[in-house]
């Protein structure tokens, strides 16, 4: 009876949330849990095949949704928290949404994105068959603290899992791959071979060996601490890769050759950003482990639609790209994508300091704003509750003052960027600015499209 009431109340709240225009991503799970504290355990145990958990600072939403699409396109029924509600109650909501009222859960797989700190609670109630870790960077200092604290809490969470759980780890990240060195059982590593792209000299989160404390050395690195690392103080080094991207090109999308199990598979995917290579390889590794072929996964990912704020594209008089940039590593990779543009562009930067963002915005001083001088950027349009902090950071990054404008409202900054001289516009925002900005862009794109249609009708 508790199970039935828990699902019923959860589903009612999901419906009411949608009617009132809310995402309804965590509240249903919260009330379902109040009624039945074991609801996540019960529903997760009803998944027929495997449960995949995706974790990490950056890329977990994209990687998780790629896995979901590959599984779904292969006609599997999948539980997935696609909107990115990745804390305890958000995970419960994903299962509640999929669960029937009068029968057991009819799901072949579950692929669930879990917040790093929430693994402590989630892994008490749900045991994944696969644990995929994308990367670990410093993020929201007032919530997570320094990265060492996050790692220690994740170790506590992973200690709850049985040896049968397979780890799928970013082998280029010394912080992520270190979990595999202490793992009893199977571990799979993925990464990217040395490329001809520019190596970014930025703050490295994992500068020191997690085992002996010596400073790590690199044969090469891609960005932040990701690359071919080794320690002179002990035998810790980049592990042999089970899935490796070679011959990377970022012209006209992303192309590379994936080496796996002695076979080579060409990938040519219409996405932006070097960092997305890791998301692609991680999703392919996870789905191949559940017996979906690499070539099948690549074909499905050709049609993958980017989720909210993951280089999400719009067209309002010109191409516009919206990207979530909430920490130094994520921002620096977004900047690299901006710098790849050969055409003249405008850039919108929005910085908020609401509780969900992290009220400490000092991370912007670790961002590579100085490199923005190298791009074909006509103007910077700034907004957000800490817009003037962002403008000051640009000034200290040697961006000319005449190229910087600050606006009280995000809508005005967006309007000005659309009317600007750039042939394209990139919009980089942190978390609480994301959904408001996406809604504004969707509404404006729809209005602009209707105006364009009406004008054509007159001709």
PDB file of N, CA, C and O in Angstrom, residues 16 19 44 101 126 203 250 283 287 305 360 390:
ATOM      1  N   UNK A  16       0.504  18.221 -11.589  1.00  0.00           N
ATOM      2  CA  UNK A  16       0.218  19.577 -11.110  1.00  0.00           C
ATOM      3  C   UNK A  16       1.371  20.528 -11.420  1.00  0.00           C
ATOM      4  O   UNK A  16       1.151  21.693 -11.767  1.00  0.00           O
ATOM      5  N   UNK A  19       1.116  21.522 -15.023  1.00  0.00           N
ATOM      6  CA  UNK A  19      -0.003  22.434 -15.244  1.00  0.00           C
ATOM      7  C   UNK A  19       0.352  23.853 -14.819  1.00  0.00           C
ATOM      8  O   UNK A  19      -0.015  24.834 -15.471  1.00  0.00           O
ATOM      9  N   UNK A  44      14.058   0.581  -8.237  1.00  0.00           N
ATOM     10  CA  UNK A  44      15.317   0.288  -8.935  1.00  0.00           C
ATOM     11  C   UNK A  44      15.554  -1.214  -9.048  1.00  0.00           C
ATOM     12  O   UNK A  44      16.167  -1.677 -10.020  1.00  0.00           O
ATOM     13  N   UNK A 101       0.984   2.413 -11.832  1.00  0.00           N
ATOM     14  CA  UNK A 101       0.364   2.377 -10.514  1.00  0.00           C
ATOM     15  C   UNK A 101       0.059   0.958 -10.035  1.00  0.00           C
ATOM     16  O   UNK A 101       0.196   0.645  -8.851  1.00  0.00           O
ATOM     17  N   UNK A 126      20.100   2.519  -4.039  1.00  0.00           N
ATOM     18  CA  UNK A 126      20.111   2.019  -5.415  1.00  0.00           C
ATOM     19  C   UNK A 126      21.521   1.561  -5.767  1.00  0.00           C
ATOM     20  O   UNK A 126      22.479   2.303  -5.579  1.00  0.00           O
ATOM     21  N   UNK A 203      44.569  26.570 -14.777  1.00  0.00           N
ATOM     22  CA  UNK A 203      44.670  25.995 -13.435  1.00  0.00           C
ATOM     23  C   UNK A 203      44.301  24.523 -13.476  1.00  0.00           C
ATOM     24  O   UNK A 203      43.270  24.134 -14.018  1.00  0.00           O
ATOM     25  N   UNK A 250      38.232  19.225 -35.234  1.00  0.00           N
ATOM     26  CA  UNK A 250      37.091  20.010 -34.768  1.00  0.00           C
ATOM     27  C   UNK A 250      36.554  20.932 -35.861  1.00  0.00           C
ATOM     28  O   UNK A 250      35.794  21.856 -35.581  1.00  0.00           O
ATOM     29  N   UNK A 283      29.606   7.674 -23.417  1.00  0.00           N
ATOM     30  CA  UNK A 283      28.297   7.095 -23.709  1.00  0.00           C
ATOM     31  C   UNK A 283      28.427   5.826 -24.555  1.00  0.00           C
ATOM     32  O   UNK A 283      27.700   4.847 -24.349  1.00  0.00           O
ATOM     33  N   UNK A 287      27.251   1.973 -23.468  1.00  0.00           N
ATOM     34  CA  UNK A 287      26.272   1.213 -24.241  1.00  0.00           C
ATOM     35  C   UNK A 287      26.879  -0.024 -24.884  1.00  0.00           C
ATOM     36  O   UNK A 287      26.186  -1.038 -25.071  1.00  0.00           O
ATOM     37  N   UNK A 305      19.964  15.433 -30.190  1.00  0.00           N
ATOM     38  CA  UNK A 305      19.643  16.852 -30.026  1.00  0.00           C
ATOM     39  C   UNK A 305      20.197  17.331 -28.694  1.00  0.00           C
ATOM     40  O   UNK A 305      19.893  16.758 -27.645  1.00  0.00           O
ATOM     41  N   UNK A 360      29.662  32.096  -4.100  1.00  0.00           N
ATOM     42  CA  UNK A 360      31.064  32.469  -4.292  1.00  0.00           C
ATOM     43  C   UNK A 360      31.380  32.434  -5.789  1.00  0.00           C
ATOM     44  O   UNK A 360      31.442  31.374  -6.392  1.00  0.00           O
ATOM     45  N   UNK A 390      31.619  40.466 -13.575  1.00  0.00           N
ATOM     46  CA  UNK A 390      32.038  39.881 -14.847  1.00  0.00           C
ATOM     47  C   UNK A 390      32.697  40.946 -15.729  1.00  0.00           C
ATOM     48  O   UNK A 390      33.728  40.698 -16.369  1.00  0.00           O
TER      49      UNK A 390
END
